[in-house]
Coordinates of C-alpha atoms and ligand atoms in Angstrom, one line a residue:
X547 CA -5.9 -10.2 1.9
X548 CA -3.3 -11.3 4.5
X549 CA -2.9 -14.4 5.8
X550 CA -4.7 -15.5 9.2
X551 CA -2.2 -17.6 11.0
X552 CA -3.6 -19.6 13.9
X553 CA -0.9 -19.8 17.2
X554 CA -1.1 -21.1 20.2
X555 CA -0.3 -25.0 22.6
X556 CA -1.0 -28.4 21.0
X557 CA -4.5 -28.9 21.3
X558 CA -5.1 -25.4 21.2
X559 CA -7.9 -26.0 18.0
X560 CA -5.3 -24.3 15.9
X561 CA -6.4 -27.1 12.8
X562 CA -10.2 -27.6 13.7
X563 CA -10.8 -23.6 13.9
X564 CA -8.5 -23.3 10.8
X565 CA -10.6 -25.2 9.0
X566 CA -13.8 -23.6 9.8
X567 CA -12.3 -20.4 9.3
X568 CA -11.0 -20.9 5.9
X569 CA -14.6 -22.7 5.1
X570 CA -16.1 -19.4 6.4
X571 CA -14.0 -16.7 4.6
X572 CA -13.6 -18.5 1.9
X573 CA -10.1 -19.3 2.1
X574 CA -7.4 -21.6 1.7
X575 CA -6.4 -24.0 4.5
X576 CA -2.9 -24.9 5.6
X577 CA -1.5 -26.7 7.8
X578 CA 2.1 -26.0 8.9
X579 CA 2.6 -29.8 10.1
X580 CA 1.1 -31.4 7.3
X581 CA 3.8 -29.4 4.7
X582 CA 7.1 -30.6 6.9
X583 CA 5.9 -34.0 6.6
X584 CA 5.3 -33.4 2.8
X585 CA 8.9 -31.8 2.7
X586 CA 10.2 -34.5 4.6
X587 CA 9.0 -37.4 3.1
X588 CA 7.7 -39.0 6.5
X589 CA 5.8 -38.3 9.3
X590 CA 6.5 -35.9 11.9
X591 CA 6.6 -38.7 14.7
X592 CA 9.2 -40.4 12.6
X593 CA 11.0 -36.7 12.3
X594 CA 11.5 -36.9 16.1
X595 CA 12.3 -40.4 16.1
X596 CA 15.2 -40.4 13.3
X597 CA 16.5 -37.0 13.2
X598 CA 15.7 -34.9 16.4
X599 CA 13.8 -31.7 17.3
X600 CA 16.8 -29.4 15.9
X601 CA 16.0 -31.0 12.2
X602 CA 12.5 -30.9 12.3
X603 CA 12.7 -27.4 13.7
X604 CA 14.8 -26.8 10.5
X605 CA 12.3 -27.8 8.1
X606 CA 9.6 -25.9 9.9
X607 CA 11.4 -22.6 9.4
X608 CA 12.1 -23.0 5.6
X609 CA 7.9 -23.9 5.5
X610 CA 7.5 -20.6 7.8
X611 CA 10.0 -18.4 4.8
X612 CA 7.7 -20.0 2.1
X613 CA 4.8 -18.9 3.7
X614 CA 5.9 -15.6 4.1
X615 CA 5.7 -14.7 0.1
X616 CA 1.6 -16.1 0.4
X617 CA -1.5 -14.1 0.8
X618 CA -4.9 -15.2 1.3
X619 CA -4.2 -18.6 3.8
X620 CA -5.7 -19.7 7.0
X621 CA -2.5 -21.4 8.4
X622 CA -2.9 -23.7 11.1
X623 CA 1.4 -23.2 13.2
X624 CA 2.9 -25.4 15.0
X625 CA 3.0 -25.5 19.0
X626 CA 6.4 -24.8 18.8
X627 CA 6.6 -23.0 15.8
X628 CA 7.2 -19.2 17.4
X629 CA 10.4 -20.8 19.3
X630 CA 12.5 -19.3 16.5
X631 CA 12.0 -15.3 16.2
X632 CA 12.9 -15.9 12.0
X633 CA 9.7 -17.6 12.1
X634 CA 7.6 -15.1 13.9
X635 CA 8.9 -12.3 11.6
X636 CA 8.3 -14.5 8.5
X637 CA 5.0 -15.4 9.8
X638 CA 4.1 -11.9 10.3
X639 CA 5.4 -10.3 7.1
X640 CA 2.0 -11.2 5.4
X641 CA -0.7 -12.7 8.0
X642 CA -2.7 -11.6 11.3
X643 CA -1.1 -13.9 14.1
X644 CA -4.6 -15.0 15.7
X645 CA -3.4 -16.5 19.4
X646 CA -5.6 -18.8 20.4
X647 CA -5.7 -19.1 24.0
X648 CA -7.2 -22.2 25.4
X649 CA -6.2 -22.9 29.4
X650 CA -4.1 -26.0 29.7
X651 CA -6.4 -27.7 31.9
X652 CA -8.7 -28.3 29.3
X653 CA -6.0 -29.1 26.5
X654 CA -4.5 -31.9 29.4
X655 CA -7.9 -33.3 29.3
X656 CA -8.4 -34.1 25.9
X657 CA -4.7 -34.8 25.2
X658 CA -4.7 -38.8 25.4
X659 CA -7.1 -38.1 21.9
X660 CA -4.5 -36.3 20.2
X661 CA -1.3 -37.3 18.2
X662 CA 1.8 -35.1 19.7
X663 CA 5.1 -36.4 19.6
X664 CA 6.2 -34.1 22.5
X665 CA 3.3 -35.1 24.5
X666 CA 2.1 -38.5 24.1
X667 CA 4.5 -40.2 26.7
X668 CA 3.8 -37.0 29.3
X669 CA 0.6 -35.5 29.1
X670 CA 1.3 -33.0 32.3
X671 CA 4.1 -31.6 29.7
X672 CA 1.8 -29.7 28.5
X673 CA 1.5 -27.3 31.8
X674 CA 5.5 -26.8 31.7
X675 CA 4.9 -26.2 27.6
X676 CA 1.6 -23.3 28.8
X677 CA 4.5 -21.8 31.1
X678 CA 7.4 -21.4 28.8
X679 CA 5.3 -20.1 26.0
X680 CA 2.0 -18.1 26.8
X681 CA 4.3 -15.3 26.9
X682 CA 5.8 -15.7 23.3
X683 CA 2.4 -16.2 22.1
X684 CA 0.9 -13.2 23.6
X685 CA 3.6 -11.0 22.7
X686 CA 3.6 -12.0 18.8
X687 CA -0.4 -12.2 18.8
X688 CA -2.5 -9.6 16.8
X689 CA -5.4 -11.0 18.2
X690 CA -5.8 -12.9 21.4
X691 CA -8.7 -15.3 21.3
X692 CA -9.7 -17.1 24.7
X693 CA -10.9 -20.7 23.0
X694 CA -12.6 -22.4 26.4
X695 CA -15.7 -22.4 25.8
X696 CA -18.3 -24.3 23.7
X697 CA -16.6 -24.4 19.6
X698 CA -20.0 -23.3 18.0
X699 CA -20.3 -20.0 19.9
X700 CA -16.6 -19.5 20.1
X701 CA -15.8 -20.0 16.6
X702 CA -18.9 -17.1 15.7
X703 CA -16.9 -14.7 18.0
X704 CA -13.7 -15.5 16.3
X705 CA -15.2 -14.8 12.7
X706 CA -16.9 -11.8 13.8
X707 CA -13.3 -10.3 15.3
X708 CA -11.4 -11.4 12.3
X709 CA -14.1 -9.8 9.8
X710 CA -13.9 -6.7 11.8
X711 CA -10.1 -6.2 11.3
X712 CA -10.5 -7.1 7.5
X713 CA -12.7 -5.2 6.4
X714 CA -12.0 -2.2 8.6
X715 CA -8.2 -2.4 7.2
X716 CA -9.5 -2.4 3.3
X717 CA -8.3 0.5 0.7
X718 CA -7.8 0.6 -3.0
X719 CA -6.7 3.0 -5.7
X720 CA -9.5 3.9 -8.7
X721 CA -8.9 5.1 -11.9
X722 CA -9.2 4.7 -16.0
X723 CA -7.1 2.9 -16.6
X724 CA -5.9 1.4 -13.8
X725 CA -4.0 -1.5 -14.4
X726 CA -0.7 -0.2 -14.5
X727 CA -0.5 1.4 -11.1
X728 CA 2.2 0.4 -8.7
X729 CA -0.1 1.5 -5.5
X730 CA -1.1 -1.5 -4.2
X731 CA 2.6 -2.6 -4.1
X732 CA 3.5 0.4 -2.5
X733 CA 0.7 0.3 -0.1
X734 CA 1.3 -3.1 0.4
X735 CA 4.7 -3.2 1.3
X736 CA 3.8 -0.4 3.9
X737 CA 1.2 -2.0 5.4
X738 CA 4.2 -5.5 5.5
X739 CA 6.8 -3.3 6.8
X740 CA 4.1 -1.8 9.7
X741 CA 2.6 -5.4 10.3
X742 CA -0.5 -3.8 10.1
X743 CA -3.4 -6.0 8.8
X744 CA -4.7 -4.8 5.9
X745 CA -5.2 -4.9 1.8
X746 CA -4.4 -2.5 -1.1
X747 CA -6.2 -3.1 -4.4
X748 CA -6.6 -2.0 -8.1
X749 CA -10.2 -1.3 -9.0
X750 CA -11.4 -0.1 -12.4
X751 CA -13.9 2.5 -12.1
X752 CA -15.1 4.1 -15.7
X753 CA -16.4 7.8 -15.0
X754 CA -20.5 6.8 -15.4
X755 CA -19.7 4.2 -12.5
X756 CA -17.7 6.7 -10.1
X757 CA -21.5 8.1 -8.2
X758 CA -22.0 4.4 -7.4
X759 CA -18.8 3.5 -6.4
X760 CA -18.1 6.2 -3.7
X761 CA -21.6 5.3 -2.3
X762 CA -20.6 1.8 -1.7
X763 CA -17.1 2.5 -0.7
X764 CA -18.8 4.1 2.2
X765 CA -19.4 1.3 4.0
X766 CA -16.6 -1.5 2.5
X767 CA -13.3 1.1 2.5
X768 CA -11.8 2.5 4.9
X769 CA -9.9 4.6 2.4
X770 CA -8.7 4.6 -1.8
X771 CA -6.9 6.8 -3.6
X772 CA -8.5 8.9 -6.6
X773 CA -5.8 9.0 -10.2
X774 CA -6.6 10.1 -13.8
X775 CA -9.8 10.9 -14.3
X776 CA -11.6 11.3 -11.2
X777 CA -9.6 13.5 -8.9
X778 CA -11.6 16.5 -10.0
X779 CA -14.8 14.5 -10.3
X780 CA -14.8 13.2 -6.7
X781 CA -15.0 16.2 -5.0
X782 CA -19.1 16.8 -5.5
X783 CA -19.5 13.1 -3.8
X784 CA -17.3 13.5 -0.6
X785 CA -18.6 14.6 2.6
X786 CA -15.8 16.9 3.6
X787 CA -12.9 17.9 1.6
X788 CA -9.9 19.5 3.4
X789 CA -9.1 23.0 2.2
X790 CA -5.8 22.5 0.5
X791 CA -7.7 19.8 -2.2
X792 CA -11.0 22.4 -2.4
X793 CA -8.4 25.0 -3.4
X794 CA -6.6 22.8 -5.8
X795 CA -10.3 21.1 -6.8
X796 CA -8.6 17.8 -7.1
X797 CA -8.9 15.0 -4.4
X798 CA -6.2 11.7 -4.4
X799 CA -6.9 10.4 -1.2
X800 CA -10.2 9.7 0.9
X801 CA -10.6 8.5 4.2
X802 CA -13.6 7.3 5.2
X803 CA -14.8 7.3 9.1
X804 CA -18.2 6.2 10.0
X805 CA -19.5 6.0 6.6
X806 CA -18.4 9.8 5.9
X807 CA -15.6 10.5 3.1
X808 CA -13.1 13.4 3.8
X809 CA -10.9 14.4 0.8
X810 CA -7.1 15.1 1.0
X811 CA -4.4 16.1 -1.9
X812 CA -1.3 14.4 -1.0
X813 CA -0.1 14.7 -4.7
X814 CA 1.4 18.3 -3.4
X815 CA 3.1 16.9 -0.6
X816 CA 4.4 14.2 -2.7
X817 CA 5.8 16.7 -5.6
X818 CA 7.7 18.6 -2.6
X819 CA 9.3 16.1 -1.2
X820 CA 10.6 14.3 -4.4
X821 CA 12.1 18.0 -5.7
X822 CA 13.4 18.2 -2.6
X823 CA 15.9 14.7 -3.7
X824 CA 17.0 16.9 -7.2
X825 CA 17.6 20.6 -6.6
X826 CA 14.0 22.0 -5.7
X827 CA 11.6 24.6 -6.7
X828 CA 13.0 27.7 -5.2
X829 CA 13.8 30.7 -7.2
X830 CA 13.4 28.4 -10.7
X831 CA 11.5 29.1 -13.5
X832 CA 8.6 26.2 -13.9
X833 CA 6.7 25.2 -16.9
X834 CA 4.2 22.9 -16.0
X835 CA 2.0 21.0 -19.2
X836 CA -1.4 19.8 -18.3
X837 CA -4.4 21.5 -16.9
X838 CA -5.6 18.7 -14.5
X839 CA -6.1 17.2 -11.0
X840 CA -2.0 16.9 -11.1
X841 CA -1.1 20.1 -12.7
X842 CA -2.5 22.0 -10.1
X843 CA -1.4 20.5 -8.0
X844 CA 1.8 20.9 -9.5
X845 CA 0.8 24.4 -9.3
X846 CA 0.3 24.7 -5.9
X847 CA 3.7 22.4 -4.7
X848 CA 6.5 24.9 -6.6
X849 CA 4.1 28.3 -5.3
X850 CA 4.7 26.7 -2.1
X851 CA 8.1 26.2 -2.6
X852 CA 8.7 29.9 -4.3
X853 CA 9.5 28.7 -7.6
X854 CA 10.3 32.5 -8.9
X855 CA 7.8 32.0 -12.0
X856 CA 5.3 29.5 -13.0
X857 CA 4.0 28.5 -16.2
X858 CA 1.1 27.0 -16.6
X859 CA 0.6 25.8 -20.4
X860 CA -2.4 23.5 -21.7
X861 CA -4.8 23.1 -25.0
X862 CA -7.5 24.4 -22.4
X863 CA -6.5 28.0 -21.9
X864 CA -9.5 28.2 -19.9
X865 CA -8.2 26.2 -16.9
X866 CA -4.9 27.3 -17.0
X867 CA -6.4 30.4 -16.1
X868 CA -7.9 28.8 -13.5
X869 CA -5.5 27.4 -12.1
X870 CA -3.7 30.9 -11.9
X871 CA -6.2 32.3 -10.1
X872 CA -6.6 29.8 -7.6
X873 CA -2.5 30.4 -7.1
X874 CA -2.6 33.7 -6.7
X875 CA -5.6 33.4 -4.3
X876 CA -3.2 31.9 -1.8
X877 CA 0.0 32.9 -2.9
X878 CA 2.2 36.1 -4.0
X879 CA 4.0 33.8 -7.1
X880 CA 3.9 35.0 -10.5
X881 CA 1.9 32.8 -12.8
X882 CA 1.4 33.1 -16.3
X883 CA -1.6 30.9 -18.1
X884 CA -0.4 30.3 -21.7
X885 CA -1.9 27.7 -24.8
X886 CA 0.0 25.1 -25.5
X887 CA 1.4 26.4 -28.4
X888 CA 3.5 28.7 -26.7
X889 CA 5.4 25.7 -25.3
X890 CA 8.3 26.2 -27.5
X891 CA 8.8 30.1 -27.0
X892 CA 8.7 29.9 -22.8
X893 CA 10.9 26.3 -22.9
X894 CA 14.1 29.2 -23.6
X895 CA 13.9 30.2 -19.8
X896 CA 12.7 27.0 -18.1
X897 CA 14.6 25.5 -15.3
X898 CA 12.0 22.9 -14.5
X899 CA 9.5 21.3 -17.5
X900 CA 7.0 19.3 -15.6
X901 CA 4.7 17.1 -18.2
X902 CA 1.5 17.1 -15.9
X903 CA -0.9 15.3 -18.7
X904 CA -1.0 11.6 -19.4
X905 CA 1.0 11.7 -22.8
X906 CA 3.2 8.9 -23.3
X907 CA 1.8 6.8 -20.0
X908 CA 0.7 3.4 -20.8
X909 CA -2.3 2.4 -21.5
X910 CA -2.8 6.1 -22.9
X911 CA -3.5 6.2 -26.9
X912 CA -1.7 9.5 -27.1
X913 CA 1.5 10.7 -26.6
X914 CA 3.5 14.0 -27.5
X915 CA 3.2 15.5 -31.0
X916 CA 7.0 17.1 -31.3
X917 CA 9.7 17.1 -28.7
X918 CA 10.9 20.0 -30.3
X919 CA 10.7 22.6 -27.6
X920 CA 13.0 20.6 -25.5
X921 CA 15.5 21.6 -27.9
X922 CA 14.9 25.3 -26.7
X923 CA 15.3 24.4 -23.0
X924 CA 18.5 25.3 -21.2
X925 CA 20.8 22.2 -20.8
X926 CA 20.8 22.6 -16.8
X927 CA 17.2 22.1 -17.5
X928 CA 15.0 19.5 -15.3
X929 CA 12.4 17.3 -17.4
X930 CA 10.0 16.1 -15.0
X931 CA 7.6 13.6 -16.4
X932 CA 5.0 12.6 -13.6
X933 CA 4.3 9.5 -15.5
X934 CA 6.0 6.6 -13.6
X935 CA 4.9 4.1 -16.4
X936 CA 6.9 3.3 -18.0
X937 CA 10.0 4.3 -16.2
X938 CA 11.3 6.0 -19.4
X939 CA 8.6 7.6 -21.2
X940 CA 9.6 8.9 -24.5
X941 CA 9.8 12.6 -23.2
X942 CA 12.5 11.4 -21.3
X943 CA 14.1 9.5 -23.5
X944 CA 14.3 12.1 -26.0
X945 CA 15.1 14.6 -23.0
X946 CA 18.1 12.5 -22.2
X947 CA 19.3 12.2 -25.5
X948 CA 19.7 15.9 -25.4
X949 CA 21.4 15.7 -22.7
X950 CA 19.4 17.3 -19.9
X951 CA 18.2 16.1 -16.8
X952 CA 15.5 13.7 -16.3
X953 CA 12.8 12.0 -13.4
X954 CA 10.3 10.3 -13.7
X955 CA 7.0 10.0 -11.3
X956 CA 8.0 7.6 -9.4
X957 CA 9.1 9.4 -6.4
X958 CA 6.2 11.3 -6.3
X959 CA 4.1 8.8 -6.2
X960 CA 6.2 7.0 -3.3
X961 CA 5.8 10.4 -1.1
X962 CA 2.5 10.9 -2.1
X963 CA 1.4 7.7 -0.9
X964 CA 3.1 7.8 2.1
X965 CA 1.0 10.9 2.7
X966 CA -2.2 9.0 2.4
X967 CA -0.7 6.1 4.6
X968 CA -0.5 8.4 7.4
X969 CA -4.2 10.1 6.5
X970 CA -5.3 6.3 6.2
X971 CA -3.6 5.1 9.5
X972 CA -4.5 8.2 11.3
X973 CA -0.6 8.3 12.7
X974 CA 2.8 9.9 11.6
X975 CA 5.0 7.3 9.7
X976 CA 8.9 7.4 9.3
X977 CA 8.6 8.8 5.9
X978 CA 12.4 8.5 5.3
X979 CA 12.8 4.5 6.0
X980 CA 10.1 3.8 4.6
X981 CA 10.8 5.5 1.4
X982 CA 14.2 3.4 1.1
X983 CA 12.0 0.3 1.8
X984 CA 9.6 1.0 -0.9
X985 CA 12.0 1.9 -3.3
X986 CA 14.0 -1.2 -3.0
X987 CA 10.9 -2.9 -3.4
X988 CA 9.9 -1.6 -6.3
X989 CA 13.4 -1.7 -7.8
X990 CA 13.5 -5.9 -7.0
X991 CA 10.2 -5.8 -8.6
X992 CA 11.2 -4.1 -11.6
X993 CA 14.0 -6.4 -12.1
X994 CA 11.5 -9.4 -11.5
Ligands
LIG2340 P1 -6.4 14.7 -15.5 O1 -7.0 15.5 -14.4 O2 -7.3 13.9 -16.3 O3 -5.7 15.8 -16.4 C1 -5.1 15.5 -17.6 C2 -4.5 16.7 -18.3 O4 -3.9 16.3 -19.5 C3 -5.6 17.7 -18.8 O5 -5.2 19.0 -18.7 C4 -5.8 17.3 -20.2 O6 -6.3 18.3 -21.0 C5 -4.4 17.0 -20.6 N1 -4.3 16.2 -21.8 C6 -4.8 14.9 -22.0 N2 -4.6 14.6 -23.3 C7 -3.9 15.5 -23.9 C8 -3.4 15.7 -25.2 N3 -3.5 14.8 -26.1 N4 -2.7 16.9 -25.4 C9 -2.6 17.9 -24.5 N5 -3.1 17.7 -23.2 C10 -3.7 16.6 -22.9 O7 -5.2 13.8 -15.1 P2 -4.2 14.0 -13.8 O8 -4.8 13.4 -12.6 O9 -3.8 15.4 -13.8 O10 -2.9 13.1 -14.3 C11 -2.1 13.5 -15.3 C12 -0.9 12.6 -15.4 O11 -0.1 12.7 -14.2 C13 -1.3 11.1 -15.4 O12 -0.4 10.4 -16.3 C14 -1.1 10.6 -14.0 O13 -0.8 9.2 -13.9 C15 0.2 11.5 -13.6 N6 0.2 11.6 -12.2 C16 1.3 11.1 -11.5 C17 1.4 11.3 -10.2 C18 2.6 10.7 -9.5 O14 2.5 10.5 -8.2 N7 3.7 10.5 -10.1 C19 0.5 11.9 -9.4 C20 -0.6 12.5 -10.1 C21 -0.7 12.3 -11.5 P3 -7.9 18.5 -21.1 O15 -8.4 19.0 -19.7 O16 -8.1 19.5 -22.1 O17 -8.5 17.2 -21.4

């Protein structure tokens, strides 16, 4: 959950509706003025007095950059506190920016009560403060809040707007396991980058639980993403499923609208785009392991992209057939189903190995038996493990000893979530900066 940071004039009822709205949510309360006299040792009066505006104005920007890495706060800002534009972006990074606009008439008549250093000695200050600043506040506000009336039924308002942008801006990613997905990160830092106001989370949902879970997603998401085992699952419980994911029969994204859930398969999109940073799918050979939700839709990305022969190998012959026949449904490729014993004998052509199963992902019991067919692959071979966890699966570690050339998942999983983004924020995003911005992210976090 972001944070909900209350702006606006001393004596705006930044503090008194912070508190209630922390009480009412259930969240934490801060006050901005309260941690600069903590950090300063002394009062904020005494501030002014000893060291000047420029100082305390100092202190309140290193509180602002240490609220910035929080989630979860009602923050009560300073009057003054959007004077420096650091501030406002710091503020921002992680929080809703709630202006609350009470008239300065009414704050002027109440002032003598209050304890402001900049307006104690000239209560009419206040009208010259209202002129310099309404502005600024409006133009850094998510959500303007007129507070003029009487607090009870003003503050029920407020809730009732905040409530609607939180839980209309709520997604998650489901799965078993789960735990070791980097989506909410990724998500997160999209939504951070986009100020939008909104949350990303894990959620564990065992197969006997998925039925109940898309029932009451209906009416608390407004989207999640689907990973191992459910993409093929989910499809009987959406509403509508786009025609690319019926083809493929796997879903990884729904967007829910009005209660109803539409299914999407953004895994394709994400597979193109990250072969399109090595050398791509045209014209190669492709062996792709795994008969699931990701393999055909591993299937479908290098058809698209002409690969000039596709291999589809798995322990279920059965749905490798499957698979082939839903290709060549749509497209003139040449696609051969095979057991997974024949894995050594087609590796001697192979540009491109793609492991689509979950062997060697953590939190996975199994992994691969042999790695001797990689031994038959051609050393200008790709080894393309779609497991992003860990970064270096044994595949490609054993891959790389060999000396071929390795990826892991992770790109995919950056495009393919940028995908859903723009299916969850119904708008086109700029895939290519906010690819760098996620990667970084995930590279500091790595390193963390
Ligand atoms: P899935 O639908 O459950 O399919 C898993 C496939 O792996 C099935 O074909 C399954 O065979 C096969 N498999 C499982 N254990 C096996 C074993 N011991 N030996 C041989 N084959 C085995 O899962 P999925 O959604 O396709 O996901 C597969 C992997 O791709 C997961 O690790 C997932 O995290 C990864 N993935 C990554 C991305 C990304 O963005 N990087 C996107 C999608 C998926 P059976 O059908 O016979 O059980």
């Amino acid at each position: 959950m972001k944070n909900i940071v209350f702006i606006g004039l001393p004596g705006s009822g930044k503090s008194v509706l912070g508190k209630m709205t922390a009480s009412a949510l259930k969240m934490e309360f801060i006050d901005m003025d309260s941690l600069i006299e903590k950090k300063a040792g002394m009062t904020i009066s005494a501030v002014f007095e000893n060291f000047g505006e420029k100082y305390f104005r100092d202190i309140e920007s290193g509180v602002a950059s240490d609220l910035s890495l929080s989630f979860g706060k009602v923050i009560a800002s300073g009057g003054g506190t959007l004077l420096r534009e650091e501030n406002v972006k710091a503020l921002k990074k992680n929080g809703i920016l709630v202006f609350l606009d009470r008239n300065p008439n009414v704050i002027a008549a109440n002032i003598k009560h209050m304890k402001r250093p900049l307006l104690s000695n000239d209560p009419a200050k206040i009208f010259a403060l209202s002129q310099s600043r309404r502005n600024l506040y409006l133009d850094s506000a998510d959500l303007v809040f007129p507070n003029n009336g009487p607090l009870k039924e003003d503050f029920g308002k407020l809730i009732k707007k905040i409530s609607k942008i939180a839980e209309s801006r709520s997604f998650s990613v489901i799965g078993d396991p789960i735990s070791h997905s980097l989506s909410p990160l990724i998500h997160n830092t999209v939504f951070g980058v986009l100020n939008i106001f909104a949350n990303y989370r894990l959620c564990h949902v065992l197969s006997k639980n998925l039925k109940t879970f898309t029932q009451s997603a209906a009416y608390s998401l407004k989207g999640f993403n689907v990973t191992i085992p459910h993409k093929r699952d989910i499809l009987p419980l959406l509403d509508v499923v786009d025609e690319k994911a019926l083809l493929c029969g796997a879903v990884n994204t729904v967007v829910i609208k009005k209660s109803k859930l539409f299914g999407y398969n953004t895994d394709i999109l994400g597979l193109v785009n990250s072969l399109k940073n090595c050398e791509g799918a045209a014209q190669k050979n492709v062996i792709i392991f795994g008969t699931g939700g990701a393999a055909i839709g591993a299937a479908f990305a290098t058809a698209m992209e002409k690969a000039g022969k596709i291999t589809i190998l798995g322990r279920n012959i059965k749905s490798a057939d499957e698979i082939k026949t839903k290709i060549q449904s749509v497209y003139d490729a040449p696609v051969f189903a095979k057991d997974m014993q024949f894995l050594s004998e087609a590796a001697h052509e192979a540009d491109i190995f793609i492991n689509a199963t979950p062997l060697g992902m953590a939190g996975f019991a199994d992994d691969f038996t042999s790695f001797d067919f990689l031994k038959n692959l051609p050393k200008r071979a790709l080894v393309y493990d779609l497991v992003y966890n860990p970064a270096q699966t044994s595949l490609l570690k054993e891959a790389s000893a060999l000396g071929l050339n390795v990826k892991n998942g992770l790109d995919m999983l950056v495009y393919q979530a940028l995908a859903a983004d723009e299916l969850f924020l119904e708008t086109e995003l700029d895939i290519h900066f906010l690819y760098k911005v996620v990667k970084e992210t995930l590279s500091k976090n790595q390193n963390a």
